[in-house]
Short mmCIF file of C-alpha atoms in Angstrom, two decimals:
data_model
loop_
_atom_site.label_atom_id
_atom_site.label_comp_id
_atom_site.label_asym_id
_atom_site.label_seq_id
_atom_site.Cartn_x
_atom_site.Cartn_y
_atom_site.Cartn_z
CA ASP A 1 -7.00 -1.44 6.12
CA CYS A 2 -10.88 -0.71 5.63
CA LEU A 3 -13.42 2.11 6.95
CA LEU A 4 -16.78 0.27 8.32
CA HIS A 5 -19.46 2.88 7.67
CA THR A 6 -22.55 1.22 9.80
CA GLY A 7 -24.60 4.81 9.36
CA PHE A 8 -28.05 4.25 10.53
CA GLY A 9 -28.50 7.35 8.24
CA GLU A 10 -26.37 10.40 8.00
CA GLY A 11 -26.38 13.50 5.73
CA PHE A 12 -23.67 13.79 2.93
CA GLY A 13 -20.94 11.09 4.60
CA LEU A 14 -17.77 12.63 4.69
CA PRO A 15 -16.29 10.13 6.78
CA VAL A 16 -16.62 7.62 3.40
CA ILE A 17 -15.20 10.39 1.52
CA GLU A 18 -11.85 10.55 3.29
CA ALA A 19 -11.38 7.49 3.80
CA MET A 20 -11.97 7.13 -0.39
CA ALA A 21 -9.60 9.90 -0.57
CA CYS A 22 -7.23 7.44 1.81
CA GLY A 23 -7.29 4.24 -0.56
CA LEU A 24 -9.13 2.74 1.57
CA PRO A 25 -12.19 0.55 0.85
CA VAL A 26 -14.90 0.85 2.63
CA VAL A 27 -17.37 -1.82 4.00
CA GLY A 28 -20.70 0.62 4.16
CA THR A 29 -24.68 -0.10 5.16
CA ASN A 30 -26.70 -0.27 1.70
CA SER A 31 -29.36 2.64 2.82
CA SER A 32 -28.84 6.17 3.28
CA THR A 33 -25.98 7.87 1.37
CA ALA A 34 -23.68 4.78 1.13
CA PRO A 35 -24.81 2.98 -1.80
CA GLU A 36 -24.41 6.32 -4.09
CA LEU A 37 -21.44 6.96 -2.56
CA ILE A 38 -19.21 3.75 -2.48
CA GLY A 39 -20.66 2.79 -5.77
CA ASP A 40 -18.46 -0.12 -6.57
CA CYS A 41 -15.75 0.76 -4.92
CA GLY A 42 -16.11 -0.57 -2.06
CA LEU A 43 -19.13 -3.61 -0.47
CA LEU A 44 -22.52 -2.51 0.69
CA ILE A 45 -24.03 -4.79 4.21
CA ASP A 46 -27.50 -5.44 4.15
CA THR A 47 -29.87 -3.83 6.42
CA VAL A 48 -32.33 -5.91 8.52
CA LYS A 49 -35.47 -7.53 6.93
CA TYR A 50 -38.55 -8.50 8.27
CA PRO A 51 -38.66 -11.79 8.08
CA LYS A 52 -42.21 -13.14 6.41
CA SER A 53 -42.28 -9.39 3.86
CA ASN A 54 -38.70 -8.86 3.08
CA HIS A 55 -39.44 -5.17 4.07
CA GLU A 56 -36.61 -3.75 5.68
CA ILE A 57 -37.09 -2.54 9.13
CA THR A 58 -36.77 1.26 9.98
CA PHE A 59 -37.11 3.19 13.16
CA GLY A 60 -37.93 7.04 14.03
CA SER A 61 -37.63 9.63 11.32
CA TYR A 62 -35.94 13.09 10.21
CA ASN A 63 -36.29 15.58 7.74
CA GLY A 64 -38.37 12.44 6.69
CA VAL A 65 -35.73 10.33 6.18
CA GLU A 66 -36.02 7.09 8.02
CA PHE A 67 -32.96 5.10 9.70
CA SER A 68 -31.89 1.46 8.81
CA ILE A 69 -30.43 -1.14 11.11
CA PRO A 70 -27.50 -2.50 9.62
CA ASN A 71 -27.30 -6.43 9.24
CA ILE A 72 -24.28 -7.14 12.02
CA TYR A 73 -24.54 -10.87 10.55
CA ASP A 74 -23.76 -9.32 7.14
CA ALA A 75 -20.89 -7.00 8.04
CA VAL A 76 -19.06 -9.75 9.80
CA GLU A 77 -19.24 -11.54 6.42
CA LYS A 78 -18.16 -8.58 4.37
CA LEU A 79 -15.04 -7.88 6.68
CA ASN A 80 -14.26 -11.22 6.60
CA LYS A 81 -14.03 -11.03 2.11
CA LEU A 82 -12.56 -7.97 1.82
CA TYR A 83 -9.80 -9.53 4.78
CA ASN A 84 -9.44 -12.96 3.06
CA ASN A 85 -9.11 -11.79 -0.76
CA LYS A 86 -5.53 -8.99 -0.64
CA LEU A 87 -6.48 -8.38 -4.83
CA LEU A 88 -10.08 -7.00 -4.04
CA ARG A 89 -8.54 -5.09 -0.93
CA GLU A 90 -5.85 -3.85 -3.80
CA GLU A 91 -8.53 -3.53 -6.75
CA LEU A 92 -11.05 -1.83 -3.76
CA SER A 93 -8.28 0.53 -3.31
CA ILE A 94 -7.58 1.88 -6.34
CA LYS A 95 -11.31 2.46 -7.29
CA SER A 96 -12.25 4.44 -3.74
CA CYS A 97 -9.17 6.37 -4.77
CA GLN A 98 -9.83 7.38 -8.52
CA LYS A 99 -13.09 8.00 -7.56
CA ALA A 100 -12.64 9.80 -4.43
CA VAL A 101 -10.39 12.41 -6.65
CA THR A 102 -12.63 12.79 -9.47
CA LYS A 103 -16.11 13.15 -8.17
CA PHE A 104 -15.49 14.48 -5.11
CA ASP A 105 -12.05 17.23 -5.36
CA TRP A 106 -13.12 20.20 -3.92
CA SER A 107 -11.59 21.66 -7.42
CA ILE A 108 -14.67 19.58 -8.78
CA ILE A 109 -17.46 20.88 -5.96
CA ILE A 110 -16.85 24.42 -6.33
CA PRO A 111 -17.90 24.86 -9.72
CA GLN A 112 -20.75 23.54 -8.87
CA TRP A 113 -21.98 24.98 -6.21
CA GLU A 114 -21.45 27.86 -7.74
CA GLU A 115 -23.83 26.98 -10.25
CA VAL A 116 -26.43 26.00 -8.10
CA VAL A 117 -26.00 29.10 -5.58
CA LYS A 118 -26.55 31.38 -8.19
CA LYS A 119 -29.70 29.62 -9.86
CA ALA A 120 -31.45 29.40 -6.86
CA THR A 121 -30.59 33.10 -5.87
CA GLY A 122 -30.88 34.63 -9.26
CA ILE A 123 -27.50 36.12 -9.32
CA ASP A 124 -25.17 35.95 -11.99
CA ALA A 125 -22.22 36.55 -9.22
CA LEU A 126 -21.23 35.11 -5.59
CA PRO A 127 -21.63 37.21 -2.85
CA GLU A 128 -17.59 39.40 -1.79
CA GLU A 129 -17.36 37.07 0.71
CA TRP A 130 -17.85 34.17 -0.33
CA GLN A 131 -15.72 34.58 -3.45
CA ARG A 132 -13.07 34.83 -0.78
CA LEU A 133 -14.02 32.32 0.51
CA VAL A 134 -14.13 30.14 -2.47
CA GLU A 135 -10.53 31.58 -3.33
CA THR A 136 -9.19 30.80 -0.01
CA ILE A 137 -10.50 27.36 -0.45
CA GLN A 138 -8.75 27.05 -4.20
CA ASP A 139 -5.45 28.22 -3.17
CA LYS A 140 -4.98 25.57 0.03
CA SER A 141 -6.11 23.09 -3.02
CA GLN A 142 -3.22 24.44 -5.01
CA VAL A 143 -0.72 24.45 -2.00
CA LYS A 144 -1.60 21.09 -1.69
CA ASN A 145 -1.16 19.76 -5.00
CA VAL A 146 2.14 21.78 -5.49
CA LYS A 147 3.43 19.90 -2.42
CA GLU A 148 1.97 16.05 -3.21
CA GLU A 149 3.71 17.33 -6.98
CA SER A 150 7.34 18.21 -5.23
CA GLY A 151 7.20 15.11 -2.77
CA SER A 152 7.07 17.53 -0.14
CA GLU A 153 5.10 17.70 3.25
#
């Protein structure tokens, strides 16, 4: 199993992180947020380039972000490489899960966002309703972790 993510361009890339958290290797387009998220935990698909200049072919623009076209032939090549190499699949699966858990877990992200909000607004504490939301998310994370440790679902 793997995730084939050929988005032209997107915001943060939650489907990529969700797949990684499930231990799936990701094959994604080498543009937008995918290279940073996937890194060495998956395979990156080249984008379509102009033949003579080798510049990426892009189209449209949203908030200053141009969208890239994934090279379908390279996508097939990367999928075949993953399909035919069990050791590579296992290695990328482990790396994907480790990266998702160590970099994108809510227990890591929430404190980072708190700092960003505090610096941006100049306030020392989050508004009360935001703090309640943070506590709710943390409580759900703790319940999930306890269930995983005990082996119950």
